[in-house]
Tab-separated table of C-alpha atoms in Angstrom:
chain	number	residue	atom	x	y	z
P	120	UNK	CA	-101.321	3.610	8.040
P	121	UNK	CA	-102.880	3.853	4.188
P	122	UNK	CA	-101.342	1.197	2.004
P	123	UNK	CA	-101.080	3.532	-1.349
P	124	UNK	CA	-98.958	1.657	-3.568
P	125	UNK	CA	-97.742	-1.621	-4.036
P	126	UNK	CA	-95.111	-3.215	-6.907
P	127	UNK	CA	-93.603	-6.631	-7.115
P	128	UNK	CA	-89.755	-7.262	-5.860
P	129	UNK	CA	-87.316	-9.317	-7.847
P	130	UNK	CA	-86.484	-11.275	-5.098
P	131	UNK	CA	-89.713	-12.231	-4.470
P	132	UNK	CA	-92.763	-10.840	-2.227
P	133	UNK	CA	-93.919	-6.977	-2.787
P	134	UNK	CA	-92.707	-3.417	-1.087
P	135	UNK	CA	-95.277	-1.135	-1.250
P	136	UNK	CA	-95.444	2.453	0.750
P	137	UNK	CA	-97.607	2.611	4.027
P	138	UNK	CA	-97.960	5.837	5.279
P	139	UNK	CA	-94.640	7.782	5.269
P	140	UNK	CA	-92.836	4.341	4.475
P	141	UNK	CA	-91.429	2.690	1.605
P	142	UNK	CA	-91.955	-1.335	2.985
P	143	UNK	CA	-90.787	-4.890	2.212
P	144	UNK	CA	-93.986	-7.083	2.115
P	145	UNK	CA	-93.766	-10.217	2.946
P	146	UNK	CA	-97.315	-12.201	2.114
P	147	UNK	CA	-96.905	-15.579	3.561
P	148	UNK	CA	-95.511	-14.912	7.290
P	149	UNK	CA	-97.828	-11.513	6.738
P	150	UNK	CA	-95.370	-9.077	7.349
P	151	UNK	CA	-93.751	-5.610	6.581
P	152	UNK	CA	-90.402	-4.539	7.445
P	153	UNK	CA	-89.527	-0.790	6.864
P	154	UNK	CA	-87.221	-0.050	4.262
P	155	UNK	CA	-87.077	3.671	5.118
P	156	UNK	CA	-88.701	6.982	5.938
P	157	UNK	CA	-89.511	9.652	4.787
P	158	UNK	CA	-91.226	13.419	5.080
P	159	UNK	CA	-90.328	13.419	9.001
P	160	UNK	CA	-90.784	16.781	9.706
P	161	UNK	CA	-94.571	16.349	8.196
P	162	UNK	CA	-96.492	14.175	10.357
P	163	UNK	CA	-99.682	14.976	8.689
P	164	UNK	CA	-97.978	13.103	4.941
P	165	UNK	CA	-98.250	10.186	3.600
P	166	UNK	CA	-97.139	8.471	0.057
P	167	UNK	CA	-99.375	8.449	-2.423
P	168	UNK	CA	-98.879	6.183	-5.841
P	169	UNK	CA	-95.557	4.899	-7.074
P	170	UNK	CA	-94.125	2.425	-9.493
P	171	UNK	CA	-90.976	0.869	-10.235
P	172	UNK	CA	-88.687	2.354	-12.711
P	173	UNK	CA	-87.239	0.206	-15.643
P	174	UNK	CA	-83.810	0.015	-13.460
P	175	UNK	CA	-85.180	-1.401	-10.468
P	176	UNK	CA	-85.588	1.678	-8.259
P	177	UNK	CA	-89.454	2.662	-6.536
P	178	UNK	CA	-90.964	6.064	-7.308
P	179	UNK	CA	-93.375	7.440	-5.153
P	180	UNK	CA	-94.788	10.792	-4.029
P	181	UNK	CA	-96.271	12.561	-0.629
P	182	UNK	CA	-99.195	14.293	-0.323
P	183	UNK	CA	-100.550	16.050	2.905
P	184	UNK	CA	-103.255	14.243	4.581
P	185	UNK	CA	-107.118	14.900	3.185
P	186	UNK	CA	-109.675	16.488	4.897
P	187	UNK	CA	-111.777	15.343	2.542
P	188	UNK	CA	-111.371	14.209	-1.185
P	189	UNK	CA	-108.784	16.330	-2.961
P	190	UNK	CA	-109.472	19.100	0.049
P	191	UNK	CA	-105.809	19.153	1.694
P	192	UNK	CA	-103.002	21.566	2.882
P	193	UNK	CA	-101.185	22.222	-0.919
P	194	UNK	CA	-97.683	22.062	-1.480
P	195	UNK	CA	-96.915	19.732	1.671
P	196	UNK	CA	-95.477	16.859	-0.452
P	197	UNK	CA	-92.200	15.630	-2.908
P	198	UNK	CA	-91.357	13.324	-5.239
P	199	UNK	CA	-88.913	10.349	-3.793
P	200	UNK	CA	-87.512	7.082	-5.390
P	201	UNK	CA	-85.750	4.329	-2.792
P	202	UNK	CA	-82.953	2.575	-4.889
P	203	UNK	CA	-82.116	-0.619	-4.608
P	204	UNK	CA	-79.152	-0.101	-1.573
P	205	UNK	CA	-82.368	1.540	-0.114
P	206	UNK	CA	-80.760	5.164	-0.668
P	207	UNK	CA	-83.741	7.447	-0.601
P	208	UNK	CA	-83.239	10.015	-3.490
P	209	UNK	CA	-85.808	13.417	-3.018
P	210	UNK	CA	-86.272	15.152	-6.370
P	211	UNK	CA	-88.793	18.172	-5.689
P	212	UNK	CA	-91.301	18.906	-2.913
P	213	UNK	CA	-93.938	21.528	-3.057
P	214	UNK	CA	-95.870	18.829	-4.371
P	215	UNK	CA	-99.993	18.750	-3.322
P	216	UNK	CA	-101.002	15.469	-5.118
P	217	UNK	CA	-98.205	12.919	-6.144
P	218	UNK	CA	-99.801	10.671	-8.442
P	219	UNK	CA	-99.407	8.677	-11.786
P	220	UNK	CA	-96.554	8.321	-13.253
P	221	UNK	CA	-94.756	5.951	-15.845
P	222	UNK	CA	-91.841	5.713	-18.247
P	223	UNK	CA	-91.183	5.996	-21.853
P	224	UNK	CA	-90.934	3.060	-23.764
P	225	UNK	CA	-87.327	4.082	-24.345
P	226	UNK	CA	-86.642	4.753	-20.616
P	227	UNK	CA	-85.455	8.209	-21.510
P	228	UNK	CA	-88.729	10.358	-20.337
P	229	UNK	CA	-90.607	10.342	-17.104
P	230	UNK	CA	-94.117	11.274	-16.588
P	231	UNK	CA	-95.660	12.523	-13.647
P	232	UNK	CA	-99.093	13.984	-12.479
P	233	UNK	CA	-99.215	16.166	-9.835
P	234	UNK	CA	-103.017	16.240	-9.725
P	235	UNK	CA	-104.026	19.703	-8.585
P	236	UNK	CA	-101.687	20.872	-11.777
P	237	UNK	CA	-104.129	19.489	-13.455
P	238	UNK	CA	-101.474	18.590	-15.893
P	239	UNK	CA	-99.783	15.471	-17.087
P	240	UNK	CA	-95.750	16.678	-17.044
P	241	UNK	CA	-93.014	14.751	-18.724
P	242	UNK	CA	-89.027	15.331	-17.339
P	243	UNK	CA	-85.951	13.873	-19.236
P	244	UNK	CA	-84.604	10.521	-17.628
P	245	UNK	CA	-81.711	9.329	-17.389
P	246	UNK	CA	-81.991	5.416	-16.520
P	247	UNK	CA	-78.488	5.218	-15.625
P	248	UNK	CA	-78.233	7.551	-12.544
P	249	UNK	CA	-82.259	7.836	-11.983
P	250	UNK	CA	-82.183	11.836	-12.427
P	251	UNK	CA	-84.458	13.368	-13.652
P	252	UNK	CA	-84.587	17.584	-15.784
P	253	UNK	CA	-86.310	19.310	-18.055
P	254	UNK	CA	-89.840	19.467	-16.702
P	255	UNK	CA	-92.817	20.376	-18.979
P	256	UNK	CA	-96.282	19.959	-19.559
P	257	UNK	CA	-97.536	17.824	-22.209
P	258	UNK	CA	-100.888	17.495	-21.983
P	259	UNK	CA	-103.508	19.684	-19.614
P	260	UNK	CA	-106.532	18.898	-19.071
P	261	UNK	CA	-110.209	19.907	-19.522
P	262	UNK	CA	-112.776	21.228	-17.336
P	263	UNK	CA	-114.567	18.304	-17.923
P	264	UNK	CA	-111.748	15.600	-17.329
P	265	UNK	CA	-111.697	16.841	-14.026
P	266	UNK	CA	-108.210	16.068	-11.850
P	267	UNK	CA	-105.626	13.606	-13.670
P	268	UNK	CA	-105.125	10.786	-10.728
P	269	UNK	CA	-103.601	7.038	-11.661
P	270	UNK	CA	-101.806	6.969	-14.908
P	271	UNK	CA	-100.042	4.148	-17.134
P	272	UNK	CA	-98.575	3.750	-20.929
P	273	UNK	CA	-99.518	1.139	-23.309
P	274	UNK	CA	-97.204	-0.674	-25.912
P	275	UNK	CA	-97.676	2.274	-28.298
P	276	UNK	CA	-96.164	4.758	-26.005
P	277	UNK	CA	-99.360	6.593	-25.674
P	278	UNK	CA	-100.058	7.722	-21.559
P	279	UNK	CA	-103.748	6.423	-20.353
P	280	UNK	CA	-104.777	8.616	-17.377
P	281	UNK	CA	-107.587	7.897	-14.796
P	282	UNK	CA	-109.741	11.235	-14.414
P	283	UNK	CA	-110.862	11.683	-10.733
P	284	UNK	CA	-114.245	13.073	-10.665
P	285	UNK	CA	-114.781	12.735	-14.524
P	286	UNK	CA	-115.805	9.482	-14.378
P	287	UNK	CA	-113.587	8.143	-17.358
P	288	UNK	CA	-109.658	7.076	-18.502
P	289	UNK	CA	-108.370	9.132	-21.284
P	290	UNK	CA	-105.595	8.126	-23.861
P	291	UNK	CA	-102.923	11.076	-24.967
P	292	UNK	CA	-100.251	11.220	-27.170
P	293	UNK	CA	-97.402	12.957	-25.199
P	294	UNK	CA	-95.560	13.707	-28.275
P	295	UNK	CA	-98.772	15.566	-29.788
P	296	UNK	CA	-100.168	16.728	-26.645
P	297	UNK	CA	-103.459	15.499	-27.859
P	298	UNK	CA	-106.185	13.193	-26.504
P	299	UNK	CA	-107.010	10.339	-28.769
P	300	UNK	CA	-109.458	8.272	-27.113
P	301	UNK	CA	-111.965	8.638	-24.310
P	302	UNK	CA	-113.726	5.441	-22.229
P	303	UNK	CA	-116.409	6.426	-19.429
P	304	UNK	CA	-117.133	4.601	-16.799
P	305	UNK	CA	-120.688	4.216	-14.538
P	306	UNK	CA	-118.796	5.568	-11.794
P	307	UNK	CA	-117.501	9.472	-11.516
P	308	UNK	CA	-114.539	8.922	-8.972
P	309	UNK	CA	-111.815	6.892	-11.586
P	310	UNK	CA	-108.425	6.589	-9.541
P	311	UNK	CA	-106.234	4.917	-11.398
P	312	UNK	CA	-105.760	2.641	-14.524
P	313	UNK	CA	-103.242	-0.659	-15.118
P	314	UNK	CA	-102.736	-3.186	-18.217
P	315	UNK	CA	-102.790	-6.679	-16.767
P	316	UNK	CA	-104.826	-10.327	-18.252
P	317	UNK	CA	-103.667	-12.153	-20.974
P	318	UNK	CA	-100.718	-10.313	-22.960
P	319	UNK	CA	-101.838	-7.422	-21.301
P	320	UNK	CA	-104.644	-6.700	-23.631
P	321	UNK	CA	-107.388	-5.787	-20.379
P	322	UNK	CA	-107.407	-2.738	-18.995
P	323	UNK	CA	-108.337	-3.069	-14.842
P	324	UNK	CA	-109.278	0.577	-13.322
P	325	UNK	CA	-109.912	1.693	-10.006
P	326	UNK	CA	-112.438	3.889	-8.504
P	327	UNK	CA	-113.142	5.427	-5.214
P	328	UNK	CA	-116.413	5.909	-3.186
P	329	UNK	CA	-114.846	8.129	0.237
P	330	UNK	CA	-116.956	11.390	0.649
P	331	UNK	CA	-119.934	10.282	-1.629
P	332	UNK	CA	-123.030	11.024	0.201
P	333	UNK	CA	-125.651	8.253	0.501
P	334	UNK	CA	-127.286	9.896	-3.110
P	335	UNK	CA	-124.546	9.411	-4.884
P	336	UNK	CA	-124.106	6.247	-3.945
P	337	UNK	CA	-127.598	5.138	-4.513
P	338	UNK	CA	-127.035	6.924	-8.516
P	339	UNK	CA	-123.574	5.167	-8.522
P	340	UNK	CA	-123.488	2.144	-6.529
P	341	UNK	CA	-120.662	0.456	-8.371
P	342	UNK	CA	-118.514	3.311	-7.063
P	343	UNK	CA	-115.487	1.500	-5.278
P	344	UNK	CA	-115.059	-0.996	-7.225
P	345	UNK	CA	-112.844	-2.234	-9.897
P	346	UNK	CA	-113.417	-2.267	-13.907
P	347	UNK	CA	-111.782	-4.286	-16.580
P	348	UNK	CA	-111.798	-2.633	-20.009
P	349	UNK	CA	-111.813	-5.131	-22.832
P	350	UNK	CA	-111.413	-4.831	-26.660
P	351	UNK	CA	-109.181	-1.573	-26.370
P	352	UNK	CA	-107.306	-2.584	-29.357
P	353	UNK	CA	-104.053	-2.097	-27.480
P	354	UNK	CA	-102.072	-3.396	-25.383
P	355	UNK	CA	-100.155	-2.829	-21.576
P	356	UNK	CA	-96.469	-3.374	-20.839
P	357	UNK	CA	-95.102	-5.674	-18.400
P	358	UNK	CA	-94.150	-4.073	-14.494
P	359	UNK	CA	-90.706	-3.478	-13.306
P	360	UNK	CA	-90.030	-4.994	-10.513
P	361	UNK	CA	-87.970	-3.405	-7.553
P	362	UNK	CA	-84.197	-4.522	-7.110
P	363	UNK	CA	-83.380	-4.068	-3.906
């Protein structure tokens, strides 16, 4: 099954979601033991991205299976985060793309993309219990953005958010709604975006090149691989690592 996400685990080794499965990775011996299951009554899902929230617990969404890029059966998926006692908590379905998401610096707003919105939403958080209300849009995007996919926030608070099919990561300002900063890229299918290098002053981004015809791949033949970013003038945040 599709490996979608991946985060680190605080003791030690990875989880990451496979398929319908949130998964504990272990890379020496090579292998995954299930942590638990989800979307059973859709065998045409599977996860999509996640991340680990600041207490510990791994977000991820489902998203019907692709017939080809962003071409799918809508509304087949829903949000889920696996706590660390490996409770599986389901916050909304009727999802069609789960995708980026992050936290507030201040752990007390979530932000989610549900990419055929074609919005960036933010939900009040409470760290405490993991629920999440209050859903609303704070930034939507542009014709030419194209469909908000990966998405991450820098030390400023400010959301960065990979544009599938717009060939460029845009930074907003959730508070102001408003974008501040555009980078393109020589490649027109950006995923996802992530802070990593030293201090976490490089920007790494991800791009795909599944359903690009041998044309566009001779005009874009960097398409599947990965970027770094450099001289942004900000920086990333550290990752939270799962707790169970």
């Amino acid at each position: 099954a599709p490996v979608s996400s991946v985060a680190l685990r605080q003791s030690g080794g990875y989880v990451a979601t496979i398929g319908t499965k949130f998964c504990a990775l272990n890379w020496e011996e090579q292998s995954a033991v299930v942590l638990a299951t989800v979307d059973n009554d859709k065998k045409n899902n599977r996860f999509n991205d996640g991340k680990v929230d600041p207490a510990g617990r791994y977000f991820a969404g489902t998203m019907a299976e692709e017939t080809a890029p962003a071409v799918l059966e809508r509304h087949q998926g829903a949000l889920y985060s696996l706590f660390p006692d490996h409770y599986v908590k389901k916050y909304f379905d009727q999802v069609d793309i789960s995708n980026g998401l992050d936290w507030s610096l201040d752990h007390k707003i979530f932000y989610y993309i549900d990419s055929l919105s074609y919005s960036v939403d933010a939900f009040d958080y409470d760290l405490q219990t993991g629920q999440i209300s209050n859903r609303r849009s704070v930034y939507k995007l542009e014709k030419e953005e194209q469909i908000p996919d990966g998405m991450c926030i820098d030390a400023e608070g400010k959301l960065w958010v990979a544009c599938y099919n717009g060939g460029r990561v845009i930074r907003l300002d959730p508070v102001t709604g408003k974008r501040l900063q555009t980078v393109k890229l020589p490649v027109d299918k950006t995923t996802s975006c992530c802070f990593g290098g030293k201090n976490y002053s490089e920007m790494y981004v991800t791009c795909a090149r599944d359903g690009m015809d041998p044309e566009g791949l001779l005009r874009q033949p960097e398409a599947g691989g990965i970027f770094k970013i450099t001289g942004l003038g900000v920086k990333g945040t550290a990752p939270y690592s799962y707790a169970g």
